[in-house]
Amino acid sequence: MRHWLLPITAELSNDLSLDLLASLFDVFDNTSAERNYLSSLVGQLAAAVRGELSQPLVADSAINDVAALLGAAVDLNDGDDLPTPEALIEELVTLLLAGDLSAVEELLDVGLSVPEIEMLPATAQDGFTLNDLFLGHQAFADHQLVQTLGMPLAALSPDFSMEGLGNDAIAFANNIISTAADSLQTYGDGVIIDAIAHRDPQQLLADLENLGFAGSAFGDTVSGWLPLTSISALADLENLRSARPTYAINRVGQVTSEANPALAADIARDLFDVDGTDITVGILSDSFSASVGANGSYAEDIASGDLPDDVAIVADISSGSDEGRAMAQLIHDLAPGADLAFRTAFRGAADFANGILELVAIGADVIVDDIGYLDQPFFQDGVIAQAVDQAVAAGVPYFSAAGNSGANSYEDEFRFGLQIGNYRLHDFAADDVLDIFQSFTLAPGEGITLSFQWDQPFSSSGGSGSTNDLDIFVFDNPDLTTGNIVATSVEDNISSGNAFEFLNFVNDTGSTQDFHIVIGRNLMQGGTDPGRIKYIDFDGQASDVEYATNSSTSFGHPNAAGAAAVGAAFYADTPAFGTVLPRLESFSSLGGTEIFFDTDGNRLDMPELRQTVDFVAVDGTNTTFFGTDIGDDSGAFPNFFGTSAAAPHAAAVAVLMLEAANNAGLDPTPQDIYTALESTALDMDNPFTEQFDLGYDPASGFGLIQADAAIDALLNNLSPSGEILEGTDNRDVLVGTPEDDMIIGFGARDLLVGGTGSDQFFYTSPDDGVDYVLDFEVRVDQVVLTTLLDSLGYTGTTPFVDGYLDILPRSINSSAILRLDTNGGGDELRRFIQFHDVTPTELADINNFVV
């Protein structure tokens, strides 16, 4: 027998394709594997008729080699006068449209079954190969439980069996199961799932509850705990589109209170007489009071004074690390008068979303969380992000841990490189050299945990869901023929409706090894190539990553339009502890993930780039039980690292701000709180770029928040409604608008003109002057010196008394000059700012300065 190859390059998207498919279904048996094969065959047949093939059909002389590699072959009778592929297609189409099915059968000479698929030459190497992958796909094509639930969840069912399956199918299943097993949220004799409803999520919730399910619905998603014994029954629920296990993570740092001086919270409490009284903080994390023994207990925290005795437990789980209790301790350190409420976020995405709204309903004034779900969409607002925006719309500021993945992300446009069997493989090399492998190195015991997504909408967020199916693999050597697949994620994304693959792999070889990622689109599922692909590695242990793009890793609800995403800086790396400029933790997540779709799944005209990360708070501070003692700080208590620790510190500062605003009769919006924190933060550098990044950057946001300055800004309505004007290190002329402007001259002698409105003139360095400020309106405009004084190591509140600043009269034009002494001795005062038409007495009013 000879073979000729039919490249699979088109979709079943027109009447001709559907007619051909229906005809072929009449010829062949109606098994799922055959239908998949025929769907691919007919798609390219129709493309050939339309002249739309992206590559020429393969000539007979190359048939055997190419067929052995790609495998989708049709058998022909031997003979010297074989028709050309083009002529055969033309004749085949004619016969099909004429309904002459017996002639079609004779022409193809394939009988009533699909040709046996032999994808690659046999390999003598043990392990899971590409052959096993394709044969495994075929073996489970008609497995209803696997198709509805995916392999990892189906395998948890006591009714799941691989009895009677071949070695290739067993290898296929075991590879997928082992990839996800360690990350499933199993509790007792049950598992946490996210289920997507076909039509009625409330009816699906009721159906699931009849199976012993405990959870809730948000949008079309139903999340919660399901007994393992009920998994098999899921496939019989008519209103169930799909169900998958959840993949939740805590935003704890790589090492697992000193925040008071680092964030100036102690100064703020004393200066503004606030401690959080009458303000309620809602906390979302894994658990609050599940752990005892070495972790102590809530009762012991009450006895030691580390927590109040009236924390409201809205909902908890019976197993967890009690990270929520550790977060509560951090908040209580900074805002000891605040009321605390806890709600678990560890029961799936929909339940997390409902938990946010429950905290709003019981009166939370501020909400903070430190939980992420790896299967929440990168490029669209998922159900948790939607709930965050609802909370913020209700007037509640929302703080979320930005994440602890640094810049451990690959993101690029999908480039077709090679077609292998049922897959179009991505070309990682952007140049003319084809490379379908992305190599990386793992030491023994180290691993990768990947969330892989692409620019398709999620059915769990709303809308119809993904229209294509991508898979991701890890090979032990860069050879499709001899390489073993050591990790696999081959989720049916059409069935699940979510453009998501999860892959977890650990190097258990005992030696440092190179491994190789391959990404491909499954042609058996139809669709087109994606535009953008992206994965985030949540382990951060891989080295020598080829084609690294060092892209954003903060995603999901921290990237919601209404959320404040909080990065982390070690408390000892802040000015309060002797560091001139605060330094970002190396693991703090980089922002900048674009949004491609609205919540209904419609593609936006232009991708939306949101301001994430917003600002930074400190981590590494002490709790009574959570974390690991670093040994070089005061005391033997463990240190809590990660943006999980930074977020509650930022929330605590917001609590102090709200109490101060309440005492002043003000009713600030969440945006007022965010803006006051941003405008008074200490500038920081983005460690993922080579140059120093002045002002906002997506790693550190606006910088390290300062409680005292933020409260002062909020009470004095310093939020700019006009422009933010930044100069250069050369001489600049900056002219404001009629609104409230922020003006930053930076180096050299600048002319600064605020215009009308309540304007702010910012100074961050002793080298910023000498500036000439025109039209300064006393007690309306202000000079902000917080960052400048912090950079000098000044920690007091009266710099004029302490020798750092004084005012010199100047007779010309009734001017006054502000002078600065960088060491506070009073003997090196030099001119810093000259104010036109302002007397020294007018300028000396403390309301003119933020210090």
Short mmCIF file of C-alpha atoms in Angstrom, two decimals, residues 7-10 35-45 523-524:
data_model
loop_
_atom_site.label_atom_id
_atom_site.label_comp_id
_atom_site.label_asym_id
_atom_site.label_seq_id
_atom_site.Cartn_x
_atom_site.Cartn_y
_atom_site.Cartn_z
CA PRO A 7 -2.51 18.38 5.43
CA ILE A 8 -5.16 19.48 7.94
CA THR A 9 -5.37 23.24 7.52
CA ALA A 10 -8.98 24.39 7.35
CA ARG A 35 -15.74 11.32 13.49
CA ASN A 36 -12.72 13.29 14.71
CA TYR A 37 -10.59 11.85 11.95
CA LEU A 38 -13.20 12.53 9.28
CA SER A 39 -13.81 16.07 10.56
CA SER A 40 -10.15 16.86 10.01
CA LEU A 41 -10.18 15.15 6.60
CA VAL A 42 -13.23 17.02 5.34
CA GLY A 43 -11.94 20.36 6.56
CA GLN A 44 -8.86 20.15 4.37
CA LEU A 45 -10.84 18.69 1.47
CA LEU A 523 -6.63 20.30 15.15
CA MET A 524 -9.16 17.61 15.99
#
